[in-house]
Structure formats: structure tokens, C-alpha cells
mmCIF file of C-alpha atoms and ligand atoms in Angstrom:
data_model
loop_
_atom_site.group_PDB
_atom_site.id
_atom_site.type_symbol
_atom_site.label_atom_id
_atom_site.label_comp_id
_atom_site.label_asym_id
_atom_site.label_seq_id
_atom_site.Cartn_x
_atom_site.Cartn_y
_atom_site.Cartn_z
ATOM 1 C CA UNK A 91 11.324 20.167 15.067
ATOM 2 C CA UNK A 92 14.443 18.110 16.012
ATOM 3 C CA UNK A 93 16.936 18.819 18.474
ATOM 4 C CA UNK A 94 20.160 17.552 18.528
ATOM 5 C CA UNK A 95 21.320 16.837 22.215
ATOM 6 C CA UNK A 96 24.874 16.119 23.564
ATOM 7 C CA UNK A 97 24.897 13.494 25.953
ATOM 8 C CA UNK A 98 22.490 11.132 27.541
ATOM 9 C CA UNK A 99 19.220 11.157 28.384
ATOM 10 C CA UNK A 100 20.065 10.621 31.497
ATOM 11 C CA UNK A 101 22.226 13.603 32.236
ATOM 12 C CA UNK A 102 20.409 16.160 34.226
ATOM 13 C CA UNK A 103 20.720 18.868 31.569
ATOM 14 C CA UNK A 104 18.905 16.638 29.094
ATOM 15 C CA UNK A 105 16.369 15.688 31.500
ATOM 16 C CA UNK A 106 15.949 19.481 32.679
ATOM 17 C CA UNK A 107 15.399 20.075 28.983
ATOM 18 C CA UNK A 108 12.611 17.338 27.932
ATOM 19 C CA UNK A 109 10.759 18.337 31.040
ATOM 20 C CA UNK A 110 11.028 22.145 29.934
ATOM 21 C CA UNK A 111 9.522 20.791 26.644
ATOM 22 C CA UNK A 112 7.006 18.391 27.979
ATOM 23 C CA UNK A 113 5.925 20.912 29.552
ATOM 24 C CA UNK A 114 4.298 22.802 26.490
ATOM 25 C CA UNK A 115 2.246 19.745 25.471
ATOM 26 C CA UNK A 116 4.874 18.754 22.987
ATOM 27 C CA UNK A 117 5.649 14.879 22.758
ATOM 28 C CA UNK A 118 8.884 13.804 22.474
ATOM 29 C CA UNK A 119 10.591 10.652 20.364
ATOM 30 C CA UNK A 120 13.598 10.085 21.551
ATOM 31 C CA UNK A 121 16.296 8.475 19.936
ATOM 32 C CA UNK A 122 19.587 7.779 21.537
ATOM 33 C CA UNK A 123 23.152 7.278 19.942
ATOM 34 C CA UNK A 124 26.131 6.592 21.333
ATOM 35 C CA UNK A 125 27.668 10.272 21.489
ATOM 36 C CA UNK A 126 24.214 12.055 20.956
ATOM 37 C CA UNK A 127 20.250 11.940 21.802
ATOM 38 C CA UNK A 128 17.732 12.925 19.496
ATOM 39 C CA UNK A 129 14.865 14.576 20.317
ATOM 40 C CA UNK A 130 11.832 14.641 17.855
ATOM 41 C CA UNK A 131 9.052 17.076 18.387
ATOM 42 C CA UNK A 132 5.886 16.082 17.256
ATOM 43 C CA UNK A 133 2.645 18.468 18.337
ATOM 44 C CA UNK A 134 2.170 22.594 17.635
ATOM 45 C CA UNK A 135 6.084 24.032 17.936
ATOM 46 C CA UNK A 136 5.359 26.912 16.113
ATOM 47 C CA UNK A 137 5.273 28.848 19.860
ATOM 48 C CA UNK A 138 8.634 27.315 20.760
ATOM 49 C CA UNK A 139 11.950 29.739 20.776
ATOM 50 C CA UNK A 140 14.673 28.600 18.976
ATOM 51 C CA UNK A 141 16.855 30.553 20.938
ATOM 52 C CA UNK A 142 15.618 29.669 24.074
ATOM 53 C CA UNK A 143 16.211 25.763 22.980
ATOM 54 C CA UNK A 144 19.630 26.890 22.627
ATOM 55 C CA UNK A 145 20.118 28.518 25.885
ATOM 56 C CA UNK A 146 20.233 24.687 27.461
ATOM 57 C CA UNK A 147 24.021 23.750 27.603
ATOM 58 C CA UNK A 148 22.922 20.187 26.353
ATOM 59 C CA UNK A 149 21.817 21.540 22.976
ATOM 60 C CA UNK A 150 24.081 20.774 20.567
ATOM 61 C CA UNK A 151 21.064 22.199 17.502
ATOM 62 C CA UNK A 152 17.923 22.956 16.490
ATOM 63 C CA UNK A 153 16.121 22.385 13.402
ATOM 64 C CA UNK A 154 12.108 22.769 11.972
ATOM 65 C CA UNK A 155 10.996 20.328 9.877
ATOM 66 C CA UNK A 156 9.661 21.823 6.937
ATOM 67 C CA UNK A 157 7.275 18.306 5.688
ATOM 68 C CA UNK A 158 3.809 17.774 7.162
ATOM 69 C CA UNK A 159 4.637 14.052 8.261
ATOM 70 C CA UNK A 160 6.566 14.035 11.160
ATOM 71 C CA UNK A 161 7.058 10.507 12.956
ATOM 72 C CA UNK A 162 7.426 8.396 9.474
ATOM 73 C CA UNK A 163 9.921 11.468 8.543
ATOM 74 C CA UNK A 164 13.523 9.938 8.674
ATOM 75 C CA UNK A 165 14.638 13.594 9.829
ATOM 76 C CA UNK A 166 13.047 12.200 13.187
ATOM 77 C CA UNK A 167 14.024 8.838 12.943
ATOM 78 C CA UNK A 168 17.407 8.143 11.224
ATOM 79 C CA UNK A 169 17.868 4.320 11.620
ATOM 80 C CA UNK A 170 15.338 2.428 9.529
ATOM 81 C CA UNK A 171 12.554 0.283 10.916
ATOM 82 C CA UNK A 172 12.432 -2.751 10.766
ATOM 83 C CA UNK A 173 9.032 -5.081 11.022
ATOM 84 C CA UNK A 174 8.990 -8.079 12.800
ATOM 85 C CA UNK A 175 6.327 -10.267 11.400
ATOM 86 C CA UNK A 176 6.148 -13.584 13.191
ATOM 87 C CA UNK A 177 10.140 -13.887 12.775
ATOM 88 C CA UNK A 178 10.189 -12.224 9.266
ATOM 89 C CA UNK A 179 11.578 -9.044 9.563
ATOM 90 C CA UNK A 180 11.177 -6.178 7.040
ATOM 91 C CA UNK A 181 13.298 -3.362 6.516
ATOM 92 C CA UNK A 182 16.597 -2.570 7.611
ATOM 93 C CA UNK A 183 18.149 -4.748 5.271
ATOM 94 C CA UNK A 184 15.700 -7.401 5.803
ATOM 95 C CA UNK A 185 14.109 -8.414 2.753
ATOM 96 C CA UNK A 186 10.702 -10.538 2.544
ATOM 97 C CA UNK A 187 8.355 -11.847 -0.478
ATOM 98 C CA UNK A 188 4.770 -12.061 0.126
ATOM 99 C CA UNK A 189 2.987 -14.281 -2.328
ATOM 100 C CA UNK A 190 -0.205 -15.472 -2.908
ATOM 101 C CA UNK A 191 -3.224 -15.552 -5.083
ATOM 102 C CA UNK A 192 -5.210 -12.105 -5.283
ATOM 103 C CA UNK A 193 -8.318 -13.927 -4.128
ATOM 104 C CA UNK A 194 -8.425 -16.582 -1.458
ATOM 105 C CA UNK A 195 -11.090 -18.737 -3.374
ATOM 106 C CA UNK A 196 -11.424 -22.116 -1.595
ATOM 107 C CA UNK A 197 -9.582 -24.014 1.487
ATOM 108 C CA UNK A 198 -7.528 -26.533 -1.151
ATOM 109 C CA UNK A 199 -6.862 -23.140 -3.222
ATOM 110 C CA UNK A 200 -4.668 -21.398 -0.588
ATOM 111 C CA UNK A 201 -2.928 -24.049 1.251
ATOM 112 C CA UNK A 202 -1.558 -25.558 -2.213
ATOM 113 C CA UNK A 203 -0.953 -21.975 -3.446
ATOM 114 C CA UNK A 204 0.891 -20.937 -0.040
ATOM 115 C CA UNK A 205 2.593 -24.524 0.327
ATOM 116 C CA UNK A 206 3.891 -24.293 -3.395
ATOM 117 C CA UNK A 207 4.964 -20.444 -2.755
ATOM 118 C CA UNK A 208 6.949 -20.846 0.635
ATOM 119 C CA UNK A 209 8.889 -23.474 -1.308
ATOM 120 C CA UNK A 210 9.895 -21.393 -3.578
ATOM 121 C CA UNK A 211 11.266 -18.986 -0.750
ATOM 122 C CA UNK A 212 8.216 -16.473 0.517
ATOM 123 C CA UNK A 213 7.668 -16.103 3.873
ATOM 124 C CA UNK A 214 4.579 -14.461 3.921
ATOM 125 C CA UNK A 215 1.364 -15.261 2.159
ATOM 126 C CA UNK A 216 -1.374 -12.856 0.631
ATOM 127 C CA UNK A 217 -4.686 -13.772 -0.469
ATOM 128 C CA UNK A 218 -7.907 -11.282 -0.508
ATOM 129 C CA UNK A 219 -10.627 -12.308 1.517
ATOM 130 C CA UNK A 220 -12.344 -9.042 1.019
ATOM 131 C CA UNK A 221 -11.910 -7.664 -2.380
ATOM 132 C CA UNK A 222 -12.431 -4.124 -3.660
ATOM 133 C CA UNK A 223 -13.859 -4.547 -7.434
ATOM 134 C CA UNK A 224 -14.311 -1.979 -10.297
ATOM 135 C CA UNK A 225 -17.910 -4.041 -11.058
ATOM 136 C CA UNK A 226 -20.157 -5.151 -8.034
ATOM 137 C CA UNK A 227 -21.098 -8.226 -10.374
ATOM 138 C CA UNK A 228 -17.752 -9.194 -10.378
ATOM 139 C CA UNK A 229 -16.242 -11.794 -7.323
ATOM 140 C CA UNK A 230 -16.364 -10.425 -3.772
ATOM 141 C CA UNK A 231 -14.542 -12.534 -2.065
ATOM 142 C CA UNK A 232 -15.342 -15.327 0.650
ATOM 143 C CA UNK A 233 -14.733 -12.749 3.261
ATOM 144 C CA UNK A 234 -14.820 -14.058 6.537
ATOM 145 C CA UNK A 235 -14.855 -17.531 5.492
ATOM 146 C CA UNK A 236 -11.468 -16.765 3.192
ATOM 147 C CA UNK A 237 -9.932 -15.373 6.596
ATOM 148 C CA UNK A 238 -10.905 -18.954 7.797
ATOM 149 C CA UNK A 239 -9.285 -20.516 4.812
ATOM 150 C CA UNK A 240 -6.422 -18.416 5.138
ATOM 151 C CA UNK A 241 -5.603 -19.483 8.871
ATOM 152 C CA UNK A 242 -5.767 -23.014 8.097
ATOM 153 C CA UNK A 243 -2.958 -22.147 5.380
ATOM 154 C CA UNK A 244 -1.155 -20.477 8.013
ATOM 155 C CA UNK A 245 -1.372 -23.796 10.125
ATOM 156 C CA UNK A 246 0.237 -25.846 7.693
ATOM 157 C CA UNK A 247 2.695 -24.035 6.252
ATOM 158 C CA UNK A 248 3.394 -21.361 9.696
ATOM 159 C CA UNK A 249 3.090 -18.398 6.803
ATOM 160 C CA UNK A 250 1.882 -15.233 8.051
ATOM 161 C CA UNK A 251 -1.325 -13.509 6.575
ATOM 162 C CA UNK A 252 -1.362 -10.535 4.567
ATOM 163 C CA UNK A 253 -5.003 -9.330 3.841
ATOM 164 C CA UNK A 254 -6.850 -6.560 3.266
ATOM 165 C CA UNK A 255 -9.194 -4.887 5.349
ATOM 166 C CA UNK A 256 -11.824 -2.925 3.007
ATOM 167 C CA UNK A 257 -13.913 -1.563 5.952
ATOM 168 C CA UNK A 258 -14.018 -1.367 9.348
ATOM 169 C CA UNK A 259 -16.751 -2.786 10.054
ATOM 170 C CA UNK A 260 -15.060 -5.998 9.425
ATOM 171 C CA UNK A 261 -11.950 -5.193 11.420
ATOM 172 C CA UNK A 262 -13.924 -8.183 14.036
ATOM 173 C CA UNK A 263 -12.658 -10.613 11.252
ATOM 174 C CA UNK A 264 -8.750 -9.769 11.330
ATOM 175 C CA UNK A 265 -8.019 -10.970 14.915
ATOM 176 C CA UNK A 266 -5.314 -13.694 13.541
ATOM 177 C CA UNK A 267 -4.054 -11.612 10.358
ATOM 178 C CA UNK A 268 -0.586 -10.802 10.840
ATOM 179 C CA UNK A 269 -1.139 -7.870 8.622
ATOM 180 C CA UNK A 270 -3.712 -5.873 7.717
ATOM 181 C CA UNK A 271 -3.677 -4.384 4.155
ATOM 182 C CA UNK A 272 -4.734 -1.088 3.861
ATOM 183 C CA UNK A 273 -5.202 -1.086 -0.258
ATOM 184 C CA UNK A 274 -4.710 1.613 -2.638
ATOM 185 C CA UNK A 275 -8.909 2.586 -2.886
ATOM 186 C CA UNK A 276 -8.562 2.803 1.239
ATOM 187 C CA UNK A 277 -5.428 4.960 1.287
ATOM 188 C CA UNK A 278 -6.956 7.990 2.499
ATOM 189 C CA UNK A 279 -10.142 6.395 4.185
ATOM 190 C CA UNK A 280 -8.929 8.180 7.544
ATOM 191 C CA UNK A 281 -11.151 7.191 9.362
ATOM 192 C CA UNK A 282 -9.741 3.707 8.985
ATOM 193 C CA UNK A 283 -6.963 5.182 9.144
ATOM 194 C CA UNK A 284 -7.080 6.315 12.661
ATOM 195 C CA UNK A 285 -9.057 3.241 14.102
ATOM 196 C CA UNK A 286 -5.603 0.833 12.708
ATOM 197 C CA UNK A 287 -3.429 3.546 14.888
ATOM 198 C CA UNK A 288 -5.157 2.158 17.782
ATOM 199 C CA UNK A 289 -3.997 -1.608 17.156
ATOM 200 C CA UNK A 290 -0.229 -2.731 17.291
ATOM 201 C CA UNK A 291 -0.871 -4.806 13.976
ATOM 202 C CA UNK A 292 1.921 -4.136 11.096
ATOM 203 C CA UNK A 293 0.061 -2.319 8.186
ATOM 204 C CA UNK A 294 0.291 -2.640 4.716
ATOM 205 C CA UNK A 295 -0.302 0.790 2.934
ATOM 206 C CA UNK A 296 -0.775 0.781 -0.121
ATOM 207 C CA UNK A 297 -0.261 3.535 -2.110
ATOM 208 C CA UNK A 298 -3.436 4.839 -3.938
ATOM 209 C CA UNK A 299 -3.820 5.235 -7.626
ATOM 210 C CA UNK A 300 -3.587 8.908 -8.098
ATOM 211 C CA UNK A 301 -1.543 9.565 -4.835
ATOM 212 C CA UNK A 302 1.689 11.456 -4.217
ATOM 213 C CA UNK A 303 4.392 10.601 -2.148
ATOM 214 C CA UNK A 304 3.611 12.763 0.088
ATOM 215 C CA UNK A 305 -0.013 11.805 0.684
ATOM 216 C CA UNK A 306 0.980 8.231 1.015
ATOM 217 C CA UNK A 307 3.336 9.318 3.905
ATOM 218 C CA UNK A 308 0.757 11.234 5.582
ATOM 219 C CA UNK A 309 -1.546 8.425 5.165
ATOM 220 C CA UNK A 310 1.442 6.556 7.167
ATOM 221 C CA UNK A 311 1.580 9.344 9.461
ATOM 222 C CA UNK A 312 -1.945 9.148 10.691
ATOM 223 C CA UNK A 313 -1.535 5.420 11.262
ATOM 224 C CA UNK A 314 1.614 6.325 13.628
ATOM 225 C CA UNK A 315 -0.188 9.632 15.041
ATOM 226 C CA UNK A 316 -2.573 7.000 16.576
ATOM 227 C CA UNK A 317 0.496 5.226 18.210
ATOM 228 C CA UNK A 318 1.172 2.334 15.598
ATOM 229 C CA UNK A 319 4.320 2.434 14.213
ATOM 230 C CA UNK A 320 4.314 -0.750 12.571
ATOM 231 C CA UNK A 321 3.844 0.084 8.703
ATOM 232 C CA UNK A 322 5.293 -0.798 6.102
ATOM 233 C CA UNK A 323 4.673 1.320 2.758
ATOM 234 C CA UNK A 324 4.005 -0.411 -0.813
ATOM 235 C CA UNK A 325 4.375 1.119 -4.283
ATOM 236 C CA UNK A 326 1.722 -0.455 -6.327
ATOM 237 C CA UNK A 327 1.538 1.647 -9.832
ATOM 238 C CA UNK A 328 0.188 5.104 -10.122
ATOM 239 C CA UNK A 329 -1.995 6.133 -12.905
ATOM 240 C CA UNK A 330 -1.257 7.820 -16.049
ATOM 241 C CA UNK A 331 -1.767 8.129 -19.063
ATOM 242 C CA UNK A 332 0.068 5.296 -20.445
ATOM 243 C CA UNK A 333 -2.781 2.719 -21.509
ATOM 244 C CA UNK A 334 0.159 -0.302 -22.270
ATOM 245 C CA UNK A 335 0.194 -1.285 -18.745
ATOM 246 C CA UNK A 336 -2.982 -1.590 -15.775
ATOM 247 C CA UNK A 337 -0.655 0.993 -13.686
ATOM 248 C CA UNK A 338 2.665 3.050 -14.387
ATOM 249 C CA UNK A 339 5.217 1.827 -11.730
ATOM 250 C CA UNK A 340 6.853 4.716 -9.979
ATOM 251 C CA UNK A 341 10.700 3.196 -9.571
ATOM 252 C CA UNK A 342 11.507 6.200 -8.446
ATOM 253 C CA UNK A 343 9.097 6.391 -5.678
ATOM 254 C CA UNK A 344 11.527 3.360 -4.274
ATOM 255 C CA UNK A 345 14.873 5.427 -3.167
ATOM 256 C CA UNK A 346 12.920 9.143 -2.735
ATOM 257 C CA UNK A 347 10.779 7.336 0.246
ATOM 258 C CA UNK A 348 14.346 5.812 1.662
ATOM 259 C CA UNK A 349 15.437 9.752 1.684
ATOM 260 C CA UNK A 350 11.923 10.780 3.262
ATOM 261 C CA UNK A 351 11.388 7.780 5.648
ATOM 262 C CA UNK A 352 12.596 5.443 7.796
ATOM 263 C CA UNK A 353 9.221 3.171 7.109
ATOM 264 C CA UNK A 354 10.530 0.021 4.798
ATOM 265 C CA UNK A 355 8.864 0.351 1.428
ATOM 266 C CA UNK A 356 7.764 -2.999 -0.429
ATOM 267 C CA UNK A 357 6.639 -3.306 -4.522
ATOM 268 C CA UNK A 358 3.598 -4.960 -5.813
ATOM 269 C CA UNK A 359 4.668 -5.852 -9.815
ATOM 270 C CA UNK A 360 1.659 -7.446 -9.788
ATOM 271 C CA UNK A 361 -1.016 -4.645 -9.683
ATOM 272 C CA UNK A 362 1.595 -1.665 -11.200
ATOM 273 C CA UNK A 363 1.897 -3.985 -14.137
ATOM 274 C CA UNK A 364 -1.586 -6.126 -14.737
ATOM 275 C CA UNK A 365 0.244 -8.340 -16.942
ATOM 276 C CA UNK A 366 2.265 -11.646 -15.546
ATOM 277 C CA UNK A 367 4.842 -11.424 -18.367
ATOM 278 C CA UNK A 368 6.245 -7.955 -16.827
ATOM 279 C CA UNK A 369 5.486 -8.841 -13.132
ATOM 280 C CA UNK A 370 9.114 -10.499 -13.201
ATOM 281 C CA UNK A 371 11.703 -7.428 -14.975
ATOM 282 C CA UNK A 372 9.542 -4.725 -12.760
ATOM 283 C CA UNK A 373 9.871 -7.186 -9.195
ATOM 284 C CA UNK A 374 13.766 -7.184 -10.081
ATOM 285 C CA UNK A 375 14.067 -4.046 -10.756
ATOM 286 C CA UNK A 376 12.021 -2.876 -7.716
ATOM 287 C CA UNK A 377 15.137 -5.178 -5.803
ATOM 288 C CA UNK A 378 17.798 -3.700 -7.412
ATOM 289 C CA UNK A 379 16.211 0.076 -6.903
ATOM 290 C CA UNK A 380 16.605 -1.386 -2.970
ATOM 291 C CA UNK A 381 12.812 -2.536 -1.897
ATOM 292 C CA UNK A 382 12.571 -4.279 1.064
ATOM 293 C CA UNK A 383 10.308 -6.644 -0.260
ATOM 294 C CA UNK A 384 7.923 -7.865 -2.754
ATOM 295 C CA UNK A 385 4.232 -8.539 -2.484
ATOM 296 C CA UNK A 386 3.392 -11.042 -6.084
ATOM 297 C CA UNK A 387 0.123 -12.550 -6.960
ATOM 298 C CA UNK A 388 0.877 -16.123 -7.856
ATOM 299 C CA UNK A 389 -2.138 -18.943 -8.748
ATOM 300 C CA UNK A 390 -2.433 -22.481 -9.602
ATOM 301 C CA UNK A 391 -4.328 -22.129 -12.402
ATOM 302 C CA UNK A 392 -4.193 -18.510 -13.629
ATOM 303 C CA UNK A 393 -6.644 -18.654 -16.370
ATOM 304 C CA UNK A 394 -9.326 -19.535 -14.209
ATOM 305 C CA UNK A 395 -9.104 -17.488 -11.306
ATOM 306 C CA UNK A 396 -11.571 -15.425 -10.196
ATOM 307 C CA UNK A 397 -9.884 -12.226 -10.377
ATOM 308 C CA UNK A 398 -6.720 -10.857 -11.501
ATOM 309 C CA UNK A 399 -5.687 -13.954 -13.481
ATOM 310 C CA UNK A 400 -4.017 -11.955 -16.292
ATOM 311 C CA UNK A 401 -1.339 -10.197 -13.845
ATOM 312 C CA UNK A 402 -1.096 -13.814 -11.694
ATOM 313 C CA UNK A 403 1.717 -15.694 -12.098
ATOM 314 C CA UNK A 404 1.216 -19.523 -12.153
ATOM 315 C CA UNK A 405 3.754 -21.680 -9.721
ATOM 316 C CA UNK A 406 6.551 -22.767 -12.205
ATOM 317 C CA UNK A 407 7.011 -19.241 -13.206
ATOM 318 C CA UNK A 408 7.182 -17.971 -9.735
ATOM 319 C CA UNK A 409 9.679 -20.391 -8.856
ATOM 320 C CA UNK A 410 11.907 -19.273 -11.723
ATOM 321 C CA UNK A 411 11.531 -15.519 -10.252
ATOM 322 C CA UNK A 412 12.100 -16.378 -6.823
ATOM 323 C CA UNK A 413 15.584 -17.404 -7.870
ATOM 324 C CA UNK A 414 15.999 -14.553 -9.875
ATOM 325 C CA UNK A 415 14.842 -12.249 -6.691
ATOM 326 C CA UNK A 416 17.345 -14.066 -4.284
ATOM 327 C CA UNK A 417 20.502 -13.331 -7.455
ATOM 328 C CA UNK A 418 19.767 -9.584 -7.641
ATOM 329 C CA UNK A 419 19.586 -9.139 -4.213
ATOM 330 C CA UNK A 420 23.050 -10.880 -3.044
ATOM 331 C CA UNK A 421 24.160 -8.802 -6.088
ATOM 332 C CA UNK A 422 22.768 -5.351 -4.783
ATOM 333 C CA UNK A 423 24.502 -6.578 -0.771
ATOM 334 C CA UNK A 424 28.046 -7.518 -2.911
ATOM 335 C CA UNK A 425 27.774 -3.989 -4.045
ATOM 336 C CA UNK A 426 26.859 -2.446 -0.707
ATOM 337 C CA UNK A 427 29.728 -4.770 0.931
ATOM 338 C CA UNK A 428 32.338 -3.498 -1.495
ATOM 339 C CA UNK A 429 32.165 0.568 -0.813
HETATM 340 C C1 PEP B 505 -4.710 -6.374 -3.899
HETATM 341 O O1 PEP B 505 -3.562 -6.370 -3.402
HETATM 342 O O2 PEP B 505 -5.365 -7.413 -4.066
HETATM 343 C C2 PEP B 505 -5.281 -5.099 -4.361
HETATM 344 C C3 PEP B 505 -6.569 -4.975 -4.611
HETATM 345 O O3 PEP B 505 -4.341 -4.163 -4.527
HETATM 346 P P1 PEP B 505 -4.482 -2.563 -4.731
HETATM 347 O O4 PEP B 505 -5.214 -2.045 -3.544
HETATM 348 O O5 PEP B 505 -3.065 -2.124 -4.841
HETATM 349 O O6 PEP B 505 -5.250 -2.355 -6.026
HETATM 350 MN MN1 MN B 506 -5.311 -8.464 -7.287
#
């Protein structure tokens, strides 16, 4: 439920009324503008009298949210969020590329790979340390030796970490990660879930592979139920039936979550696509459908990484697409600027 208040918060008919409400066991976001207050209910309001909302004199209106996610809802929340990562914001008209290899693989590996990549213009740096594979012959990961590897890339290029987390039994590991990935087999793991609403580390949802947009954003809404507020949503490729590509990118799934949410939304062209050729029209699309960011696997030597070589793009090429990333996006603000 939302309530649309005139005044302040600090006005004593305002104050009268959040106490009224507080006093149900209902929490209360509040958001204040410069005319009005906004008051976000989030617990059981199904009790609560609309017309005895009204009866306060500083209720200006009253509406039920009809969608099961509440605090990533922008109905609650109009202005977007934006995530402060170690000076990089996200969201909000802040736009970020995350690049990296999909597996950290040795020390030399990820400090050339995040060097070469910041260069080019990311700010943050991705590598898997943990890796969730199809075949348990395939490469694990270094685990907590790749977090290792991954901090001394952090030291010499000051790149934040974005890695995943694939259980939480290994959350011990993720002290110094900037973020923790939450990837698209792990969407709905709620119990992890739950356990990252208790930390105030930003989050990295992906969305999983046969997931709506709605489950993603209560996936997202058990992260904030917990009290973390910090995540950040990522379109990855759904499955269908299309067999040309590893994952069908959902475009669309782009400016429907801007409607839904105030939670910035980043694109991985990477995974939706499996194939570096059409990592670079899908990343500049994903910009000009208005992502807040990118998240690109990029290696040194993509035929012989250990995993997801054929969707990796190799340093020249991601230089080229960095540039390309930078063009669109002044040309989606000129637009913006000119209405
Ligand atoms: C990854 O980012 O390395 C990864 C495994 O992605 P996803 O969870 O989207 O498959
Ligand atoms: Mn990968």
C-alpha cells in the first residue's frame, strides 16, 4: 500500500499518522519530496481501512499495490537507485562496464586481463572464482585462491570485484568482494537469498534461465526484505526454444523492469548470446534499450580458456566495443537532453 501524504514528515499530522500505522506492525519507507511524503507499506495491510487512512487531514491518497514485490516496486520508490561501488555508481543515469574473464584462472591471468580491460574504460572487473558447470569434469574454479588472485588485481589496477558466490558455505571467502554475484542457477536459492539480506554488500542477481520478471524481482525482494537494498538486477538470456544462440536475450525485459523497479538493471551479452561475434550488436543494443551497465567476458587468449572461451571476447575486440558502448550511450543522453 502507498500513501500519498501532504506535507512533511515532520508536521504533527504526518507524525500522528505513521505512529497510527506503526502501530499495526506495518513498516514504513518513507520517501520525502519537496511538496509531498511518501509512505510505503510493506507487512500484512490487508486489515488496514482505506477510509480510515483517509480520515487523517495529511492524506492526500491511498493506493494497494496489486504486485507481490513491494520494496524493489518503483510504486514505493519512484526515484531510481543508484549503487555506489567503491566510487562507481550504478543506476540513475550512472552507467558502468564490468569486464573480465569468466574464470579467474591464474594471478598473471587476471591482473593483465583487468589492467588491459580498465584501459579500455571498465570500472569494474569480473572473474569466477567459483564456477557453476553443466559437467562436474569440467573446470571448477580456483575458488578461494581465485578470490586471492582477484584482490591482488584489485590492488593494481583499484577495480572492484564482481564474483559469484555459488554457496554459502563459502560466503567466509567474499569478505573483500565488492559484489557478490548471485548467478542465474542461484536465483531462487532463498536461502542464500535471505542470508545476503543480512550483509550491506551490493548484489548481482542474475536472472535465472527459465525465470520471469516477476520471479527475478521477488528474488530481489527477498534480498531487500532482509534489509539490503543494494542490488542491482542483470538480464542474462532466458531459454527458449531457439537453438542459434546459448540463451534468447529478453530486450524487452530492459525498459518493463525500469516501469516495475527502481533497482538499476545491467546486461550480460556474454552468457544471453554464447557466441563473441554477437556479444557486441546485443551489449549496444542492451545501451540503447537504456541498461545501466554491462557485465562482458573478455580473455587474453580466448581459445584456450578454461571455460566460456567461445562467448569471450579477446582484448583488441573489447577495446573496439568499449568505444562503441561510450558512442551509443552519449547518443541515447543527446536524445534524453533534447525532449
Ligand atoms: C557467469 O557470470 O560466469 C555465469 C555463470 O553466469 P550465469 O549465472 O548468468 O550463467
Ligand atoms: Mn561464463
Amino acid at each position: 500500500m502507498v500513501i500519498i501524504v501532504k506535507g512533511s514528515i515532520h508536521d504533527r499530522g504526518v507524525e500522528d499518522l505513521l505512529k497510527w500505522i506503526e502501530a499495526k506492525n506495518i513498516k514504513v519507507m518513507v520517501q520525502e519530496g519537496v511538496q509531498k511524503t511518501i509512505f510505503g507499506l510493506i507487512g500484512d495491510t490487508t486489515a488496514l481501512d482505506i477510509d480510515a487512512i483517509k480520515s487523517f487531514s495529511a492524506v492526500e491518497d491511498v493506493k494497494r499495490i496489486q504486485e507481490p514485490y513491494k520494496k524493489a516496486n518503483r510504486k514505493m520508490h519512484m526515484k531510481d537507485t543508484v549503487i555506489n561501488v567503491g566510487g562507481y555508481k550504478i543506476g540513475g543515469g550512472n552507467f558502468q562496464i564490468i569486464a573480465g574473464p569468466c574464470s579467474v584462472e591464474s594471478k598473471e591471468q587476471i591482473c593483465s586481463i583487468a589492467k588491459a580491460v580498465k584501459k579500455a574504460g571498465a570500472n569494474l572487473m569480473r572473474g569466477g572464482a567459483f564456477k557453476p558447470r553443466t559437467s562436474p569434469y569440467a573446470f571448477q574454479g580456483l575458488k578461494a585462491e581465485g578470490i586471492e588472485y582477484l584482490k591482488e588485481a584489485k590492488k593494481i589496477t583499484g577495480m572492484p570485484i564482481v564474483t559469484e558466490l555459488m554457496s554459502l558455505s563459502d560466503l567466509d571467502c567474499f569478505n573483500d568482494v565488492d559484489v557478490i554475484q548471485v548467478g542465474a542457477r542461484n536465483m531462487q536459492n532463498f536461502s542464500m537469498l535471505k542470508e545476503l539480506g543480512k550483509c550491506n554488500k551490493p548484489i548481482l542477481l542474475k536472472r535465472g534461465l527459465a525465470n520471469t520478471i516477476e520471479e527475478l524481482l521477488m528474488s530481489a525482494e527477498y534480498i531487500m526484505a532482509g534489509g539490503n537494498d543494494n542490488v542491482i538486477l542483470c538480464e542474462r538470456g532466458i531459454r527458449t526454444f531457439e537453438q542459434a544462440t546459448r540463451n534468447t536475450l529478453d530486450i524487452s525485459a530492459i525498459p518493463v523492469l525500469k516501469e516495475k523497479t527502481h533497482l538499476p538493471i545491467i546486461v550480460d551479452p556474454s552468457h544471453a548470446s554464447g557466441i563473441s561475434s554477437l556479444v557486441e550488436p546485443l551489449a549496444l543494443a542492451a545501451v540503447a534499450a537504456g541498461a545501466d551497465g554491462l557485465i562482458i567476458e573478455v580473455h587474453n587468449n580466448p581459445s584456450c580458456a578454461l571455460c566460456d572461451g567461445a562467448q569471450s571476447l579477446d582484448i583488441p575486440s573489447f577495446e573496439k566495443l568499449a568505444g562503441k558502448i561510450f558512442k551509443v550511450r552519449e547518443c541515447m543522453l543527446s536524445f534524453k537532453n533534447a525532449l
